[in-house]
Amino acid sequence: MFKIGDIELKNRVVLAPMAGVCNAAFRLTVKEFGAGLVCAEMVSDKAILYQNAKTMGMLYIDEREKPLSLQIFGGEKESLVEAAKFVEQNTTADIIDINMGCPVPKITKCDAGAKWLLDPNKIYDMVASVVDAVNKPVTVKMRTGWDEDHVYAVENAMAIERAGGKAVSLHGRTRVQMYEGHADWNIIKEVKEAVNIPVIGNGDVETPQDAKRMLDETGVDGVMIGRAALGNPWMIYRTVRYLETGQLIEEPRVREKIEVCKIHLDRLIALKGENVAIREMRKHAAWYLKGIKGNARVRNAINSCETRHELVSLLDEFVEETEHKVKAS
């Protein structure tokens, strides 16, 4: 249990804010598997201020998801502050998070995302300005540094704390690493030792045992799970249970996986309409099927599905086939 500002989290497991994935349909599904905090995908400050229709949709929060952290990004202080004020006044987000970790060139060339990691003074100025403008707790998600020669994680975290930030989530990779190589948990440990605000560790947490090891080795207050939760909200549930009881719960059966996939699908349809939802759900369905024996044919077929009926029929057929094979063997 720990608090971010005045927001109490019921456990130490946090869903990472993954772009193109963490909408309300996915977040609620993960929340129901026990996440202490879910984070929304990053939203551009300028798009919020222009009230872009797609962006306004991204600000939707289902009350069952809370507590929720909503992430904004931008390269200019004025627009970032105004976007934070808009989020505070027009959404029920509990926490406002600032992205300083996104490594994608189209974000960094706008002086946003990971570009900030090169300048602790800019970080202090930006965070302090947002903190002054809103009442909700302000947090930051960042990486260890820009590249191996510019790892300012400790200085940057101290600047965030000095500026009034209430927590730091740290992905143990540099911007140059993108999502390759290994996350450096030693730097996460150094950051935890350098600041008094909560630190949430992120990177290479692929099993419940990894989560426990990260907590033990780095001393962080929470663990953030990203890609390991794709098509696999059980990872969240299994991690929460493992940290609380030491018990490692079995992986779900195929039928259970597909039933949750269908719940996720229906939530996405309710959120975005059938056309958009089916296209988006193709990648999620493939993630739900990952690791199941003999899934190649159905994963290929999913990519041509246009309707809920087609997708659900395919998935149901696959469950029947799989269960039949198990009985036969």
Short mmCIF file of C-alpha atoms in Angstrom, two decimals:
data_model
loop_
_atom_site.label_atom_id
_atom_site.label_comp_id
_atom_site.label_asym_id
_atom_site.label_seq_id
_atom_site.Cartn_x
_atom_site.Cartn_y
_atom_site.Cartn_z
CA MET A 1 0.00 0.00 0.00
CA PHE A 2 1.27 3.46 -0.76
CA LYS A 3 -0.02 6.93 -1.50
CA ILE A 4 0.62 9.31 -4.38
CA GLY A 5 -0.18 12.68 -2.89
CA ASP A 6 -3.52 12.08 -1.17
CA ILE A 7 -4.49 9.18 -3.49
CA GLU A 8 -4.26 5.81 -1.79
CA LEU A 9 -3.44 2.76 -3.90
CA LYS A 10 -4.64 -0.59 -2.62
CA ASN A 11 -1.55 -2.45 -3.83
CA ARG A 12 1.82 -1.90 -5.50
CA VAL A 13 0.98 -3.04 -9.03
CA VAL A 14 0.49 -0.36 -11.68
CA LEU A 15 -0.57 -0.66 -15.34
CA ALA A 16 1.80 1.31 -17.60
CA PRO A 17 0.40 4.01 -19.93
CA MET A 18 0.87 2.31 -23.31
CA ALA A 19 0.12 4.41 -26.40
CA GLY A 20 -2.54 2.97 -28.69
CA VAL A 21 -3.56 0.42 -26.06
CA CYS A 22 -4.57 1.97 -22.74
CA ASN A 23 -8.07 3.19 -23.51
CA ALA A 24 -10.95 2.76 -21.05
CA ALA A 25 -11.92 -0.69 -22.41
CA PHE A 26 -8.46 -2.16 -21.77
CA ARG A 27 -7.87 -0.28 -18.52
CA LEU A 28 -11.15 -1.41 -16.97
CA THR A 29 -10.43 -5.02 -17.91
CA VAL A 30 -7.02 -4.79 -16.22
CA LYS A 31 -8.50 -2.95 -13.23
CA GLU A 32 -10.90 -5.84 -12.66
CA PHE A 33 -7.87 -8.11 -12.38
CA GLY A 34 -6.72 -6.06 -9.40
CA ALA A 35 -4.32 -3.31 -10.54
CA GLY A 36 -3.73 -0.75 -7.77
CA LEU A 37 -3.51 2.04 -10.36
CA VAL A 38 -4.18 2.19 -14.09
CA CYS A 39 -2.61 4.79 -16.36
CA ALA A 40 -4.23 6.19 -19.49
CA GLU A 41 -2.32 6.44 -22.77
CA MET A 42 -0.51 9.74 -23.36
CA VAL A 43 -2.46 12.66 -24.79
CA SER A 44 -0.98 15.70 -26.55
CA ASP A 45 -1.36 19.00 -24.70
CA LYS A 46 -1.99 20.86 -27.98
CA ALA A 47 -4.67 18.36 -29.04
CA ILE A 48 -6.42 18.91 -25.70
CA LEU A 49 -6.34 22.68 -26.17
CA TYR A 50 -7.66 22.42 -29.76
CA GLN A 51 -10.35 20.06 -28.38
CA ASN A 52 -9.59 17.59 -31.14
CA ALA A 53 -12.51 15.12 -31.28
CA LYS A 54 -10.37 11.97 -31.13
CA THR A 55 -8.41 13.40 -28.19
CA MET A 56 -11.58 14.31 -26.29
CA GLY A 57 -12.61 10.66 -26.67
CA MET A 58 -9.26 9.59 -25.20
CA LEU A 59 -10.06 11.55 -22.03
CA TYR A 60 -13.06 9.34 -21.26
CA ILE A 61 -12.83 7.65 -17.86
CA ASP A 62 -15.11 4.91 -16.54
CA GLU A 63 -15.65 5.47 -12.80
CA ARG A 64 -14.94 1.76 -12.15
CA GLU A 65 -11.32 2.27 -13.23
CA LYS A 66 -10.37 4.67 -10.48
CA PRO A 67 -7.89 5.54 -9.13
CA LEU A 68 -6.61 6.54 -12.55
CA SER A 69 -3.62 8.52 -13.77
CA LEU A 70 -4.04 10.51 -16.99
CA GLN A 71 -0.87 11.27 -18.93
CA ILE A 72 -0.16 14.41 -20.96
CA PHE A 73 2.86 15.35 -23.07
CA GLY A 74 4.17 18.51 -24.70
CA GLY A 75 7.29 20.59 -25.22
CA GLU A 76 6.09 24.06 -24.20
CA LYS A 77 5.32 25.15 -20.67
CA GLU A 78 2.26 27.28 -21.44
CA SER A 79 0.37 24.62 -23.38
CA LEU A 80 1.31 21.89 -20.90
CA VAL A 81 -0.02 23.95 -18.00
CA GLU A 82 -3.25 24.76 -19.83
CA ALA A 83 -3.76 21.10 -20.74
CA ALA A 84 -3.21 20.06 -17.10
CA LYS A 85 -5.82 22.62 -16.01
CA PHE A 86 -8.26 21.28 -18.60
CA VAL A 87 -7.74 17.69 -17.36
CA GLU A 88 -8.27 18.79 -13.77
CA GLN A 89 -11.48 20.68 -14.53
CA ASN A 90 -13.04 18.40 -17.14
CA THR A 91 -12.13 14.81 -16.19
CA THR A 92 -12.30 12.68 -13.07
CA ALA A 93 -8.64 11.62 -13.31
CA ASP A 94 -7.08 11.27 -9.85
CA ILE A 95 -3.49 11.97 -10.91
CA ILE A 96 -1.98 14.05 -13.73
CA ASP A 97 1.14 12.42 -15.16
CA ILE A 98 3.67 14.11 -17.42
CA ASN A 99 5.39 12.00 -20.08
CA MET A 100 9.17 12.35 -20.18
CA GLY A 101 9.87 8.89 -21.50
CA CYS A 102 8.34 8.51 -24.96
CA PRO A 103 11.26 7.68 -27.29
CA VAL A 104 9.39 8.05 -30.61
CA PRO A 105 11.00 10.63 -32.96
CA LYS A 106 7.74 12.43 -33.80
CA ILE A 107 7.35 13.17 -30.05
CA THR A 108 10.98 13.99 -29.22
CA LYS A 109 11.42 16.34 -32.19
CA CYS A 110 8.67 18.52 -30.66
CA ASP A 111 10.90 18.79 -27.57
CA ALA A 112 8.49 16.47 -25.74
CA GLY A 113 8.72 12.99 -24.22
CA ALA A 114 12.27 11.75 -23.66
CA LYS A 115 13.80 14.99 -25.03
CA TRP A 116 13.36 16.51 -21.56
CA LEU A 117 15.78 14.00 -20.05
CA LEU A 118 18.73 16.09 -21.21
CA ASP A 119 17.87 19.07 -19.02
CA PRO A 120 17.05 18.79 -15.28
CA ASN A 121 16.44 22.56 -15.13
CA LYS A 122 13.76 22.38 -17.80
CA ILE A 123 12.20 19.45 -15.95
CA TYR A 124 12.10 21.46 -12.73
CA ASP A 125 10.56 24.48 -14.48
CA MET A 126 7.92 22.48 -16.37
CA VAL A 127 6.87 20.32 -13.40
CA ALA A 128 6.80 23.24 -10.96
CA SER A 129 4.59 25.23 -13.34
CA VAL A 130 2.09 22.38 -13.68
CA VAL A 131 2.11 21.70 -9.92
CA ASP A 132 1.34 25.39 -9.26
CA ALA A 133 -1.57 25.35 -11.70
CA VAL A 134 -3.50 22.30 -10.44
CA ASN A 135 -4.63 20.73 -7.17
CA LYS A 136 -4.39 17.08 -8.22
CA PRO A 137 -1.13 15.21 -7.59
CA VAL A 138 1.35 15.61 -10.47
CA THR A 139 3.68 12.73 -11.32
CA VAL A 140 6.26 12.04 -14.02
CA LYS A 141 7.03 8.97 -16.12
CA MET A 142 10.56 9.01 -17.48
CA ARG A 143 13.47 6.94 -18.72
CA THR A 144 16.96 6.69 -17.27
CA GLY A 145 18.42 9.07 -19.84
CA TRP A 146 18.77 10.01 -23.49
CA ASP A 147 21.67 7.65 -24.20
CA GLU A 148 24.45 5.96 -22.24
CA ASP A 149 26.44 9.19 -22.09
CA HIS A 150 23.51 11.24 -20.78
CA VAL A 151 21.98 9.35 -17.86
CA TYR A 152 20.65 12.03 -15.52
CA ALA A 153 17.96 9.93 -13.84
CA VAL A 154 18.99 10.85 -10.29
CA GLU A 155 19.28 14.59 -11.05
CA ASN A 156 16.01 14.53 -12.97
CA ALA A 157 14.15 12.73 -10.18
CA MET A 158 15.50 15.18 -7.60
CA ALA A 159 14.35 18.07 -9.82
CA ILE A 160 10.86 16.51 -9.99
CA GLU A 161 10.70 16.15 -6.21
CA ARG A 162 11.94 19.73 -5.68
CA ALA A 163 9.29 20.97 -8.11
CA GLY A 164 6.50 19.36 -6.08
CA GLY A 165 6.01 16.16 -8.11
CA LYS A 166 4.37 13.47 -5.99
CA ALA A 167 5.90 10.36 -7.61
CA VAL A 168 8.24 9.19 -10.37
CA SER A 169 7.80 6.17 -12.61
CA LEU A 170 11.13 5.13 -14.05
CA HIS A 171 11.61 2.88 -17.08
CA GLY A 172 15.10 1.40 -16.75
CA ARG A 173 16.09 2.05 -20.38
CA THR A 174 17.53 5.07 -22.18
CA ARG A 175 15.74 6.74 -25.07
CA VAL A 176 18.24 5.26 -27.53
CA GLN A 177 17.47 1.72 -26.32
CA MET A 178 13.78 2.19 -27.18
CA TYR A 179 12.40 -1.21 -26.05
CA GLU A 180 15.53 -3.26 -26.78
CA GLY A 181 18.25 -4.62 -24.51
CA HIS A 182 17.91 -4.91 -20.75
CA ALA A 183 16.40 -2.45 -18.31
CA ASP A 184 18.94 -1.19 -15.78
CA TRP A 185 17.45 -1.80 -12.35
CA ASN A 186 20.56 -0.38 -10.63
CA ILE A 187 19.65 3.10 -11.80
CA ILE A 188 16.10 2.60 -10.55
CA LYS A 189 17.61 1.72 -7.14
CA GLU A 190 19.82 4.84 -7.20
CA VAL A 191 16.78 7.02 -7.93
CA LYS A 192 14.79 5.40 -5.10
CA GLU A 193 17.66 6.11 -2.70
CA ALA A 194 17.96 9.74 -3.85
CA VAL A 195 14.37 10.93 -3.38
CA ASN A 196 11.68 10.78 -0.71
CA ILE A 197 8.67 10.62 -3.04
CA PRO A 198 7.35 7.23 -4.23
CA VAL A 199 9.25 5.62 -7.09
CA ILE A 200 7.57 3.09 -9.40
CA GLY A 201 9.95 0.79 -11.28
CA ASN A 202 9.29 -0.20 -14.89
CA GLY A 203 11.08 -2.45 -17.39
CA ASP A 204 11.54 -6.21 -17.80
CA VAL A 205 8.80 -7.19 -15.35
CA GLU A 206 7.50 -10.21 -17.26
CA THR A 207 6.45 -12.54 -14.44
CA PRO A 208 5.16 -12.18 -10.87
CA GLN A 209 8.60 -13.32 -9.70
CA ASP A 210 10.22 -10.45 -11.66
CA ALA A 211 7.95 -7.99 -9.85
CA LYS A 212 9.01 -9.31 -6.45
CA ARG A 213 12.67 -9.27 -7.46
CA MET A 214 12.38 -5.65 -8.60
CA LEU A 215 10.80 -4.64 -5.28
CA ASP A 216 13.45 -6.54 -3.31
CA GLU A 217 16.47 -5.41 -5.35
CA THR A 218 15.59 -1.75 -5.89
CA GLY A 219 13.39 -0.87 -2.91
CA VAL A 220 10.81 0.82 -5.17
CA ASP A 221 7.32 1.54 -3.85
CA GLY A 222 5.52 -0.02 -6.81
CA VAL A 223 6.06 -1.99 -10.01
CA MET A 224 4.71 -0.90 -13.37
CA ILE A 225 3.69 -3.61 -15.81
CA GLY A 226 3.37 -2.79 -19.50
CA ARG A 227 3.83 -5.22 -22.37
CA ALA A 228 3.49 -8.31 -20.13
CA ALA A 229 -0.18 -7.35 -19.56
CA LEU A 230 -1.08 -7.22 -23.28
CA GLY A 231 -3.73 -9.88 -23.85
CA ASN A 232 -2.83 -11.05 -20.37
CA PRO A 233 -4.58 -9.19 -17.53
CA TRP A 234 -3.93 -12.36 -15.48
CA MET A 235 -0.35 -11.13 -15.18
CA ILE A 236 -1.69 -8.29 -13.01
CA TYR A 237 -3.84 -10.58 -10.86
CA ARG A 238 -1.12 -13.21 -10.50
CA THR A 239 1.42 -10.54 -9.53
CA VAL A 240 -0.84 -8.93 -6.92
CA ARG A 241 -1.55 -12.36 -5.37
CA TYR A 242 2.10 -13.42 -5.49
CA LEU A 243 3.26 -10.22 -3.76
CA GLU A 244 0.56 -10.51 -1.10
CA THR A 245 0.66 -14.25 -0.36
CA GLY A 246 3.72 -15.76 -2.08
CA GLN A 247 1.33 -18.05 -3.95
CA LEU A 248 1.86 -18.45 -7.70
CA ILE A 249 -1.50 -18.94 -9.37
CA GLU A 250 -1.69 -21.05 -12.52
CA GLU A 251 -2.02 -19.49 -15.95
CA PRO A 252 -5.64 -19.32 -17.22
CA ARG A 253 -7.19 -21.96 -19.48
CA VAL A 254 -7.79 -21.20 -23.15
CA ARG A 255 -11.57 -20.78 -22.70
CA GLU A 256 -11.06 -18.31 -19.86
CA LYS A 257 -8.65 -16.27 -21.97
CA ILE A 258 -11.10 -16.07 -24.88
CA GLU A 259 -14.06 -15.16 -22.62
CA VAL A 260 -12.11 -12.17 -21.25
CA CYS A 261 -11.02 -11.27 -24.79
CA LYS A 262 -14.73 -11.08 -25.76
CA ILE A 263 -15.58 -8.88 -22.76
CA HIS A 264 -12.71 -6.58 -23.79
CA LEU A 265 -14.03 -6.58 -27.38
CA ASP A 266 -17.56 -5.59 -26.32
CA ARG A 267 -16.22 -2.77 -24.16
CA LEU A 268 -14.17 -1.51 -27.10
CA ILE A 269 -17.26 -1.62 -29.36
CA ALA A 270 -19.23 0.36 -26.77
CA LEU A 271 -16.37 2.88 -26.61
CA LYS A 272 -15.49 3.31 -30.30
CA GLY A 273 -18.17 1.63 -32.44
CA GLU A 274 -17.88 -1.73 -34.19
CA ASN A 275 -15.80 -0.68 -37.21
CA VAL A 276 -12.97 0.96 -35.30
CA ALA A 277 -13.15 -1.54 -32.43
CA ILE A 278 -12.76 -4.61 -34.65
CA ARG A 279 -9.70 -3.15 -36.37
CA GLU A 280 -8.14 -2.26 -33.02
CA MET A 281 -9.09 -5.56 -31.46
CA ARG A 282 -7.18 -7.60 -34.05
CA LYS A 283 -3.87 -6.94 -32.29
CA HIS A 284 -5.41 -7.52 -28.86
CA ALA A 285 -6.96 -10.84 -29.94
CA ALA A 286 -3.54 -11.94 -31.25
CA TRP A 287 -2.06 -11.05 -27.84
CA TYR A 288 -4.74 -13.05 -26.01
CA LEU A 289 -3.86 -16.05 -28.22
CA LYS A 290 -0.12 -15.73 -27.68
CA GLY A 291 1.48 -18.85 -26.28
CA ILE A 292 -1.51 -21.09 -27.05
CA LYS A 293 -0.51 -24.12 -29.10
CA GLY A 294 -1.70 -24.13 -32.73
CA ASN A 295 -2.78 -20.48 -32.81
CA ALA A 296 -1.08 -19.48 -36.11
CA ARG A 297 -4.06 -20.09 -38.41
CA VAL A 298 -6.56 -18.23 -36.25
CA ARG A 299 -4.14 -15.33 -35.67
CA ASN A 300 -3.84 -14.91 -39.45
CA ALA A 301 -7.60 -15.18 -39.96
CA ILE A 302 -8.28 -12.49 -37.33
CA ASN A 303 -6.64 -9.89 -39.57
CA SER A 304 -9.44 -10.12 -42.12
CA CYS A 305 -12.32 -9.93 -39.61
CA GLU A 306 -14.64 -6.97 -40.20
CA THR A 307 -17.47 -7.64 -37.71
CA ARG A 308 -17.97 -8.74 -34.12
CA HIS A 309 -19.77 -11.87 -35.34
CA GLU A 310 -16.80 -12.94 -37.51
CA LEU A 311 -14.24 -12.37 -34.78
CA VAL A 312 -16.26 -14.07 -32.02
CA SER A 313 -17.05 -17.05 -34.27
CA LEU A 314 -13.37 -17.52 -35.06
CA LEU A 315 -12.38 -17.37 -31.41
CA ASP A 316 -15.15 -19.73 -30.29
CA GLU A 317 -14.20 -22.26 -32.99
CA PHE A 318 -10.60 -22.12 -31.86
CA VAL A 319 -11.61 -22.83 -28.24
CA GLU A 320 -13.69 -25.82 -29.33
CA GLU A 321 -10.81 -27.19 -31.45
CA THR A 322 -8.30 -26.73 -28.67
CA GLU A 323 -10.49 -28.37 -26.04
CA HIS A 324 -11.26 -31.24 -28.42
CA LYS A 325 -7.53 -31.85 -28.97
CA VAL A 326 -6.92 -31.86 -25.20
CA LYS A 327 -9.71 -34.44 -24.65
CA ALA A 328 -8.44 -36.58 -27.53
CA SER A 329 -4.95 -36.67 -26.08
#
